[in-house]
Tab-separated table of C-alpha atoms in Angstrom:
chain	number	residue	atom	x	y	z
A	1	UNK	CA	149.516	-229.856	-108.473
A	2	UNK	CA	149.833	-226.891	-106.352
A	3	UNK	CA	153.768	-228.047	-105.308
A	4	UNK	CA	154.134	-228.191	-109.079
A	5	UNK	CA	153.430	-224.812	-109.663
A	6	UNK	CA	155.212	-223.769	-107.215
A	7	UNK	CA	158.411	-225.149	-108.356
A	8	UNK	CA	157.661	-223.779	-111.775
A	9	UNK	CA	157.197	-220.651	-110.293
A	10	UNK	CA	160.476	-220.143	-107.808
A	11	UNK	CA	162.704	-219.898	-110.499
A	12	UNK	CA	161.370	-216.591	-111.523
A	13	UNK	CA	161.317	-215.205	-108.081
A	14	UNK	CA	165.069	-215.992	-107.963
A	15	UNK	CA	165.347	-214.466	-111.405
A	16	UNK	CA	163.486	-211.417	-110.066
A	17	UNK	CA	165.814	-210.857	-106.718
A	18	UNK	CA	168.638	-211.024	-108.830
A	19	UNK	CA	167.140	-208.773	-111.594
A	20	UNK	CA	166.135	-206.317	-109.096
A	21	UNK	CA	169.984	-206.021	-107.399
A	22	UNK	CA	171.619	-206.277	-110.569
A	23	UNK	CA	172.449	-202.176	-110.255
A	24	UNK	CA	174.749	-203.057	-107.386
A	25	UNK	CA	178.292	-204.014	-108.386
A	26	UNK	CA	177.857	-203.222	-112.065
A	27	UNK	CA	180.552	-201.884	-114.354
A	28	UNK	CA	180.489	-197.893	-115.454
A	29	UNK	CA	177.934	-197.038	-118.050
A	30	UNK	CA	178.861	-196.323	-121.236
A	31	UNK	CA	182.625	-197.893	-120.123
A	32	UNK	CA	186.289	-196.132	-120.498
A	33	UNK	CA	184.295	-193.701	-123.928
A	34	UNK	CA	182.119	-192.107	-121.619
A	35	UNK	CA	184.812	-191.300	-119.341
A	36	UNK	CA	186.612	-189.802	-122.423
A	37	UNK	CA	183.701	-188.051	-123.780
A	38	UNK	CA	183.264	-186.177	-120.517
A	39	UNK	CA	186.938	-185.041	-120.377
A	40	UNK	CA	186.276	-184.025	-124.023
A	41	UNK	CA	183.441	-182.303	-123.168
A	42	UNK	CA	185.099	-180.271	-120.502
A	43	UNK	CA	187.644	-179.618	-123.035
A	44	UNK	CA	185.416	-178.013	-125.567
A	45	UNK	CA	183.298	-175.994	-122.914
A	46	UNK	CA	180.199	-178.172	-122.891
A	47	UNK	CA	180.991	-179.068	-119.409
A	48	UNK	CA	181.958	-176.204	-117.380
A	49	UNK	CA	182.610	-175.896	-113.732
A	50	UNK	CA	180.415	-172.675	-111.926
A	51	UNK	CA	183.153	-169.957	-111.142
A	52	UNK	CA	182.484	-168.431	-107.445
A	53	UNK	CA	183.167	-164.587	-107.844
A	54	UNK	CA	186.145	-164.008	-105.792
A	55	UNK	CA	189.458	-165.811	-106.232
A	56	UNK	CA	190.702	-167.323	-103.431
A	57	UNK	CA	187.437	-168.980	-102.927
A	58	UNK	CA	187.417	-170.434	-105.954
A	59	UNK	CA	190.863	-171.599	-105.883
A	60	UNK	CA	190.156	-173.301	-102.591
A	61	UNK	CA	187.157	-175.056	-104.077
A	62	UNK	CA	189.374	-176.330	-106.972
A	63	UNK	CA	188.159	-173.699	-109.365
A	64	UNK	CA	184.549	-173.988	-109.232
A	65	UNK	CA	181.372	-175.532	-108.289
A	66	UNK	CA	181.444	-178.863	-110.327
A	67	UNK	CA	178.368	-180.098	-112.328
A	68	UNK	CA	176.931	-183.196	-110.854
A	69	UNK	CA	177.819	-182.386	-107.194
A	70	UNK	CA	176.144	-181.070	-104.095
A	71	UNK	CA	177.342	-177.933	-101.571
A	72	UNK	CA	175.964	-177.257	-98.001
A	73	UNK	CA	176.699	-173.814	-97.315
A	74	UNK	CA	175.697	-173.213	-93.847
A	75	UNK	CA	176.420	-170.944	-90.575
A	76	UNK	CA	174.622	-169.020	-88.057
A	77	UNK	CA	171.319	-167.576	-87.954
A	78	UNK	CA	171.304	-163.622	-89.452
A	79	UNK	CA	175.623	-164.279	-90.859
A	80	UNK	CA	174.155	-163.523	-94.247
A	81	UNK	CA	174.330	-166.586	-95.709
A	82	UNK	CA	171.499	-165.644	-98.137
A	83	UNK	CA	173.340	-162.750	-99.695
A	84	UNK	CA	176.764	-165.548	-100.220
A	85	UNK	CA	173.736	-167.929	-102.204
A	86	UNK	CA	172.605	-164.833	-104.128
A	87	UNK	CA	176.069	-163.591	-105.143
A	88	UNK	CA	176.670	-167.188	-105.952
A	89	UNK	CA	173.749	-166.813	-108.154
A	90	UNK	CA	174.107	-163.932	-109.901
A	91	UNK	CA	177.781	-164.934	-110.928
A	92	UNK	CA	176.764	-168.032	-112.523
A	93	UNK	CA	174.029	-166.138	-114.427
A	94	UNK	CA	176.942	-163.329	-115.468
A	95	UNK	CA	178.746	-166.513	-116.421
A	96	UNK	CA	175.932	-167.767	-118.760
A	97	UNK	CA	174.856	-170.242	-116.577
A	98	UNK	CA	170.922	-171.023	-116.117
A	99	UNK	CA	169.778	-170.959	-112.306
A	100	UNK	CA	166.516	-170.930	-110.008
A	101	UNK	CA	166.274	-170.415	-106.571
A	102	UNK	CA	163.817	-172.190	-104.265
A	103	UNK	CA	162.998	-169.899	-100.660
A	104	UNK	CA	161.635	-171.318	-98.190
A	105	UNK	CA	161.505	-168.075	-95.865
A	106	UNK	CA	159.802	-164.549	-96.930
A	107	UNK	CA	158.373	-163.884	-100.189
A	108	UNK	CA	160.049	-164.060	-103.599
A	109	UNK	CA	159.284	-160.158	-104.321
A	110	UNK	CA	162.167	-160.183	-101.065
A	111	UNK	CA	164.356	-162.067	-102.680
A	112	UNK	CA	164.175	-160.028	-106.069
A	113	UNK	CA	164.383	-157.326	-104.505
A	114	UNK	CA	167.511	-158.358	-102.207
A	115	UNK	CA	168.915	-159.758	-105.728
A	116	UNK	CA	168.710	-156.342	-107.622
A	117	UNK	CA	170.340	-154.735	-103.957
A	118	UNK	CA	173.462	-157.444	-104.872
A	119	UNK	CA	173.244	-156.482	-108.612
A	120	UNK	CA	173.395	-152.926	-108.117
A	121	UNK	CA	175.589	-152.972	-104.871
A	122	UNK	CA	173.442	-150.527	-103.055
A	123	UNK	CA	171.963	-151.005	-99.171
A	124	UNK	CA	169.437	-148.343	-100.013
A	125	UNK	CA	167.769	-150.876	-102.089
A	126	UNK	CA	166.386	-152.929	-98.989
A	127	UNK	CA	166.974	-150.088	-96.507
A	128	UNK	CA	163.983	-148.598	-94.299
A	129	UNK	CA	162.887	-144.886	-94.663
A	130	UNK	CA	165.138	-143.028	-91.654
A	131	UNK	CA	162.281	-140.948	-90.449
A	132	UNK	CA	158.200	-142.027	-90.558
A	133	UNK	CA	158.061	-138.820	-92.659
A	134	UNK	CA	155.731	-138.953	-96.125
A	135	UNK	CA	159.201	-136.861	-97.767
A	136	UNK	CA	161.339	-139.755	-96.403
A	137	UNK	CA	158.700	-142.628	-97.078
A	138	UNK	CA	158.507	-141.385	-100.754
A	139	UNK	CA	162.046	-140.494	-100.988
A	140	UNK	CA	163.457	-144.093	-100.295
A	141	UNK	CA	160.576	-145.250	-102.433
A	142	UNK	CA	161.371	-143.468	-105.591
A	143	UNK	CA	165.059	-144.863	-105.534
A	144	UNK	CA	163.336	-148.259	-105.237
A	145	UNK	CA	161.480	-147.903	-108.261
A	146	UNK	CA	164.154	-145.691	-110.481
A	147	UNK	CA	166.359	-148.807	-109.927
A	148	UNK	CA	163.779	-151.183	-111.014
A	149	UNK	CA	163.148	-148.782	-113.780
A	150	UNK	CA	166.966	-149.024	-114.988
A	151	UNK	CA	167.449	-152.812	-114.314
A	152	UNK	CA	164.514	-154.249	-116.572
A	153	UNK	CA	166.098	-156.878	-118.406
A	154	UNK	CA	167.911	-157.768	-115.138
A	155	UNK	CA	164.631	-158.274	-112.907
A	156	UNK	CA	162.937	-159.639	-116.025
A	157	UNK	CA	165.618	-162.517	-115.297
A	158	UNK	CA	165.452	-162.948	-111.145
A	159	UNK	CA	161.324	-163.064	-112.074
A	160	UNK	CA	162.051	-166.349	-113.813
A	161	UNK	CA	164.978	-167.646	-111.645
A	162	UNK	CA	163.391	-166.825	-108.179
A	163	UNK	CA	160.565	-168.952	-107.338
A	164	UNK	CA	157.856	-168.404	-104.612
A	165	UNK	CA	158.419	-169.435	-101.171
A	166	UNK	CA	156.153	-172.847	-100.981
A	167	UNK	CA	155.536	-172.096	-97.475
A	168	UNK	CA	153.379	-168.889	-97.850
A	169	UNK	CA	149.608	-169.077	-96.755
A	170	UNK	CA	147.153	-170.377	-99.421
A	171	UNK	CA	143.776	-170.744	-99.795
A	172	UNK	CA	142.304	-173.373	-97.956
A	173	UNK	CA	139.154	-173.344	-99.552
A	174	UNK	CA	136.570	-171.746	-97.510
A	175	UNK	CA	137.318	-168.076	-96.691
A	176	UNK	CA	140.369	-168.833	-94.993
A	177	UNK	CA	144.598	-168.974	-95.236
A	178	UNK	CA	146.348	-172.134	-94.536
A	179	UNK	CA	150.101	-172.438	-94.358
A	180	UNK	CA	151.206	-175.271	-96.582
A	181	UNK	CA	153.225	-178.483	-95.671
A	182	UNK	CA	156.758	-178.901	-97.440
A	183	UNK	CA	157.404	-182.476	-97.344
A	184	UNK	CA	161.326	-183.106	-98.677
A	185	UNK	CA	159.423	-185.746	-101.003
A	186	UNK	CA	157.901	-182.789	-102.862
A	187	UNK	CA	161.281	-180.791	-102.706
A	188	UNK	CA	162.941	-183.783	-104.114
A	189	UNK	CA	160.420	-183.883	-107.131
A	190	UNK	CA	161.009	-180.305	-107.809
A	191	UNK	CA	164.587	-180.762	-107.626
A	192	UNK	CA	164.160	-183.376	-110.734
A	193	UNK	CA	162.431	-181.277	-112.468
A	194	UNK	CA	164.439	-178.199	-112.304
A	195	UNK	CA	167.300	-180.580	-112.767
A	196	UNK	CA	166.688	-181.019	-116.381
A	197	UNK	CA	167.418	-177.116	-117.785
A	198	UNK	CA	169.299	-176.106	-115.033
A	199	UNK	CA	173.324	-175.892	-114.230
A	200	UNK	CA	172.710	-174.393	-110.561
A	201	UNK	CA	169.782	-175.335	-108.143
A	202	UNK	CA	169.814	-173.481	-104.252
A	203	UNK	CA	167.188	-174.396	-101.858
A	204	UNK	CA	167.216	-171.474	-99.108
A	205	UNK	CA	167.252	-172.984	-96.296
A	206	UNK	CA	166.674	-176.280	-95.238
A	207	UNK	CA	164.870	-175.689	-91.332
A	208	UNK	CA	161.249	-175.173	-93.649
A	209	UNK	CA	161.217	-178.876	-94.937
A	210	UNK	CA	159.457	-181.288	-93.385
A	211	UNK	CA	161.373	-184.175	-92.432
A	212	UNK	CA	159.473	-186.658	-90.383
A	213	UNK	CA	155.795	-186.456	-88.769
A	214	UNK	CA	157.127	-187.577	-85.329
A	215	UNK	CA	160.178	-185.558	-84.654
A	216	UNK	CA	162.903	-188.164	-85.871
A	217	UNK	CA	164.176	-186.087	-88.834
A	218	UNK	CA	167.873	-187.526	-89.676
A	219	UNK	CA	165.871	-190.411	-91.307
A	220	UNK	CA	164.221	-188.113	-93.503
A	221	UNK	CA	167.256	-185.656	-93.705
A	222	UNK	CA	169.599	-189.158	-94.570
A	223	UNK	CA	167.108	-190.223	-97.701
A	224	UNK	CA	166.682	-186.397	-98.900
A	225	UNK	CA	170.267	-186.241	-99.120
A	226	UNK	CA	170.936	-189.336	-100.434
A	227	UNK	CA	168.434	-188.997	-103.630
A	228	UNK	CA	170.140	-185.122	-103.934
A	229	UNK	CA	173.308	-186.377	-104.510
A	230	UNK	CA	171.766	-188.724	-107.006
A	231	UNK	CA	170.105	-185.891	-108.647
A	232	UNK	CA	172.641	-184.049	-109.195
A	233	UNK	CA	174.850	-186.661	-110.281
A	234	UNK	CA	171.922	-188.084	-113.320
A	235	UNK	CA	171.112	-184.985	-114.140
A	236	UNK	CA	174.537	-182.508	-114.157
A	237	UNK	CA	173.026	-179.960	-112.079
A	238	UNK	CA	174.893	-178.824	-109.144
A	239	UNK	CA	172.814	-178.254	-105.976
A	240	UNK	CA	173.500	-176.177	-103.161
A	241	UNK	CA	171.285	-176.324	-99.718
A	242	UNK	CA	171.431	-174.264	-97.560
A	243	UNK	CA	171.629	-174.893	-93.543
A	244	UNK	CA	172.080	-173.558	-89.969
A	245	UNK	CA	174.774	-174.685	-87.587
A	246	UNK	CA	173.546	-177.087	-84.823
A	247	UNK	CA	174.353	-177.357	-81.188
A	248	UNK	CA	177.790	-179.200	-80.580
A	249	UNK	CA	180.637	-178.402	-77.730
A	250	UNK	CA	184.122	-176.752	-79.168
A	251	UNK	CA	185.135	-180.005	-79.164
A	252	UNK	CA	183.232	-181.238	-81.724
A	253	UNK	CA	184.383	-182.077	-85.363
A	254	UNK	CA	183.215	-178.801	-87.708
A	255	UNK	CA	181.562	-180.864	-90.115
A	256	UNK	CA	179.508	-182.146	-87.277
A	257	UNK	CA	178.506	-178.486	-86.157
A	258	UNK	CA	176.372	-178.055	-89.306
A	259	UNK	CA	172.576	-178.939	-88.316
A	260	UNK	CA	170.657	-181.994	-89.121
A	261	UNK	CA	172.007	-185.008	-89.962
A	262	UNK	CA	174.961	-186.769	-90.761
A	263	UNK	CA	174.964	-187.470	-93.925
A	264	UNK	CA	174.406	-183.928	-95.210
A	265	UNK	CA	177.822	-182.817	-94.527
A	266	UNK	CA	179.014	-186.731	-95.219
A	267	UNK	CA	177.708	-187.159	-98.531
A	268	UNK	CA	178.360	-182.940	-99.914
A	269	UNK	CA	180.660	-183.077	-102.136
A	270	UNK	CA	181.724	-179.432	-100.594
A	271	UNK	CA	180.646	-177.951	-96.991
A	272	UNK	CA	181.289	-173.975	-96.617
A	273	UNK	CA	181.079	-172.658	-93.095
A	274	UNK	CA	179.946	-168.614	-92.983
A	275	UNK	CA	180.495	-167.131	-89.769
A	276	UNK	CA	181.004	-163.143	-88.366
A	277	UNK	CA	182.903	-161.801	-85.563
A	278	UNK	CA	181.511	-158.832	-83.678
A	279	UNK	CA	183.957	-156.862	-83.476
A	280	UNK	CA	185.962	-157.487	-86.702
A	281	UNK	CA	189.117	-159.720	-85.994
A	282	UNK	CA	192.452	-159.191	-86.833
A	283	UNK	CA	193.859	-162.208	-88.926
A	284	UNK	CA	196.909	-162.420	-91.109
A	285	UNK	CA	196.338	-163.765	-94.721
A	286	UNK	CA	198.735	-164.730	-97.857
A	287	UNK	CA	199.520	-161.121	-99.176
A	288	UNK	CA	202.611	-159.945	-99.537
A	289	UNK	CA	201.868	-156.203	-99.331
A	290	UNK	CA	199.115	-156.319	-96.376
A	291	UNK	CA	199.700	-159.605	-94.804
A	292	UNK	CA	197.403	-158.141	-91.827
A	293	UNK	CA	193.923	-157.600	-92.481
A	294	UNK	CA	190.518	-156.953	-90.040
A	295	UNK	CA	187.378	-158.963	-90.962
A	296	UNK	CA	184.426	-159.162	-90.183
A	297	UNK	CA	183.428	-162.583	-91.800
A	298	UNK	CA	184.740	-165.825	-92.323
A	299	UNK	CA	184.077	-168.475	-95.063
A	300	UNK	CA	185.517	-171.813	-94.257
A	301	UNK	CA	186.064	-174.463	-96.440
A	302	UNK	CA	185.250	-177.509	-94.434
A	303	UNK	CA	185.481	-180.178	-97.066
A	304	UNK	CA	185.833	-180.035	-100.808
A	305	UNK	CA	186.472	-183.371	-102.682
A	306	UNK	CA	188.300	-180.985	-105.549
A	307	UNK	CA	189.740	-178.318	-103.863
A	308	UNK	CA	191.556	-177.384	-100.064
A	309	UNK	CA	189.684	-178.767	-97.535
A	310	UNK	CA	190.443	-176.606	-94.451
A	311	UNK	CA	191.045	-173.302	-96.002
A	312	UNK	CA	189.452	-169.831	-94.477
A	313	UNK	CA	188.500	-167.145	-96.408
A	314	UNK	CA	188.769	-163.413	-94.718
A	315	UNK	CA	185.686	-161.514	-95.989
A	316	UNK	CA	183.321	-158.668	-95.245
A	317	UNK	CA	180.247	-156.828	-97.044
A	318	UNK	CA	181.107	-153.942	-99.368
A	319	UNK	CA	180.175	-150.712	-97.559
A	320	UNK	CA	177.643	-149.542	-100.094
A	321	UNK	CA	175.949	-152.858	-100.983
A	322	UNK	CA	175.599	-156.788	-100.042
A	323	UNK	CA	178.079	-157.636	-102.127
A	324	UNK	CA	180.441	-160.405	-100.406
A	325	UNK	CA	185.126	-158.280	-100.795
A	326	UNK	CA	187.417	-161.127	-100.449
A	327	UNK	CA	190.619	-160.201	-98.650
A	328	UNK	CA	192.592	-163.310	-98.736
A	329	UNK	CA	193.301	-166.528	-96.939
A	330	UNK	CA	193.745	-166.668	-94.113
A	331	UNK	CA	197.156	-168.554	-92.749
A	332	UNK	CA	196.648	-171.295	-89.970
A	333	UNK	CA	198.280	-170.573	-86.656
A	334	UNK	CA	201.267	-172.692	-85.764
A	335	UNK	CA	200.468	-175.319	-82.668
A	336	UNK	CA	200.138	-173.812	-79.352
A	337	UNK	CA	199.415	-169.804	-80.759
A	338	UNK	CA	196.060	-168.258	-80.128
C-alpha cells in the first residue's frame, strides 16, 4: 500500500521540480510587442532616461541614467561623493523626475540642509560661525534661516525625498538609546517599496548595512546586489549605491578597487570612480580653446553598458557652493607618457 502511494505520489514531485525551474530558460515576456512597446514608450516620453547635469558626463554615460539599471558611484573617504549623489538628485527632480534618498550616515536635517547648500550654491549654508562670538553665531544663523525662508516649496520637497538615517539611536524601551541594526534584507524591502513611485532610488553609503553576522560579507554583499539589479529591472527604477574604494595594489583592475564584493561592480550596469588630487593636477581635455585645464577632481567612468567605458571627467566644486563645474574630458596619455 504504502509503495503504491508512493508511486502515485512521485509524479507530482517531478511535476513540482520542473514547475519550480520553469523561470530558467524561458522566452521574453510579453514577446517581440513588449520590446516594441518599450521603444514606443521611449519615443513618446513615458520612458525617459535621468539626464546627469553636466555634459560630458552624460555623454559618456550614453545620455543618461537608464530606468531599470543600477550605478555604484564610489571613491575615497571625504572626495565628496555625497554632494555628486545630491546634485544627481536635484537634477532629476529639476527634470520632473520623482526621487528619495536613503542615508545611512548623519541625520536627514544634514542632508536637507546640505541639499538646499547645492540648490542655492552657497558654502555659507553648511559653513561654521568664524569666531565663537554671539554676533558671528547669530550672524551665520540668520543666513541659515533667510534661505530656508526663501526656498519653501524647495525644502517642502527634500522633506519628502530625504528620508531619516535608519541607523540613528532609538528607543530601546526602558529609559535608554539603542543604535539600530540595518540588515541589507530590510534595505532590500525598502528598496521594493520605494521602487513602485519612484524613477531614482540612492542609498548613501553602503559601509552602514549589515552584511553577515560573522564577518563574511561578499555573501551578503553578492545576494543584495543580485536582488537590486532585479529591482530595478521589475520595477523601472534606477538605483544608485553608493561605496568606498577598498584596499588593492596599483596593479589591480579599477573595477576591483571599489570595496566589497565582486559582484557590485560586476553586475552595475554603470561604476563611476570620484577621486581628488591635492594639489590640483594639470590635465589636458577635448577643448579646442583651453585644451589645458587644472583640476582638482576626477570622475571616472569605469564601466557603462550604454555609454564610454573608460572615460575621465576633469571636475572641481564651484567656489561659492557644492555644486559639482565640469571642465571636459580628459584625453588618455599615449603609451609610455606620464
Amino acid at each position: 500500500m504504502n509503495t503504491a502511494k508512493f508511486k502515485i505520489i512521485e509524479p507530482y514531485r517531478e511535476m513540482q521540480d520542473v514547475l519550480a525551474t520553469a523561470y530558467i530558460g524561458r522566452q521574453a515576456d510579453g514577446g517581440l510587442d513588449a520590446l516594441r512597446e518599450r521603444i514606443r514608450a521611449e519615443g513618446d516620453g513615458r520612458v525617459r532616461a535621468i539626464r546627469a547635469p553636466w555634459h560630458e558626463t552624460n555623454k559618456a554615460l550614453g545620455f543618461g541614467l537608464t530606468p531599470g539599471q543600477a550605478t555604484i558611484v564610489a571613491g575615497s573617504a571625504g572626495v565628496a561623493k555625497s554632494y555628486l549623489i545630491l546634485n544627481l538628485l536635484l537634477a532629476a527632480g529639476r527634470a520632473g523626475f520623482r526621487w528619495r534618498l536613503l542615508p545611512t550616515e548623519d541625520d536627514a536635517g544634514r542632508w536637507i540642509q546640505r541639499a538646499l547648500a547645492v540648490h542655492c550654491c552657497q558654502w555659507n549654508l553648511i559653513a561654521q560661525p568664524r569666531d565663537d562670538t554671539a554676533e558671528e553665531r547669530q550672524r551665520i544663523a540668520d543666513a541659515k534661516l533667510s534661505a530656508m525662508e526663501a526656498n519653501r516649496d524647495v525644502l517642502a520637497e527634500l522633506y519628502e525625498s530625504v528620508l531619516e538615517n535608519p541607523r540613528l539611536p532609538i528607543d530601546d524601551g526602558n529609559g535608554g538609546k539603542m543604535v539600530p541594526d540595518l540588515q541589507y534584507q530590510d534595505v532590500l524591502g525598502f528598496l521594493e517599496m520605494a521602487a513602485q513611485d519612484c524613477d531614482l532610488i540612492a542609498v548613501d553609503c553602503l559601509s552602514q548595512i549589515d552584511f553577515s553576522e560573522d564577518g563574511r560579507d561578499w555573501q551578503g554583499q553578492s545576494d543584495f546586489m543580485r536582488r537590486v539589479v532585479g529591482i530595478a529591472a521589475s520595477s523601472g527604477s534606477h538605483i544608485i549605491l553608493v561605496g568606498h574604494n577598498g584596499k588593492g595594489g596599483a596593479d589591480k583592475d579599477p573595477l576591483d578597487r571599489v570595496q566589497g564584493s565582486a559582484l557590485f561592480n560586476r553586475l552595475a550596469h554603470n561604476v563611476l570612480v570620484l577621486s581628488r588630487s591635492d594639489p590640483a593636477i594639470e590635465s589636458e581635455i577635448f577643448d579646442r580653446f583651453n585644451p589645458m585645464v587644472e583640476h582638482k577632481l576626477t570622475l571616472a567612468i569605469l564601466k557603462c553598458r550604454g555609454g564610454a567605458s573608460g572615460d575621465r571627467v576633469a571636475m572641481d566644486l564651484h567656489e561659492h557652493g557644492p555644486v559639482f563645474v565640469e571642465h571636459g574630458r580628459i584625453k588618455a596619455k599615449p603609451k609610455g607618457r606620464k
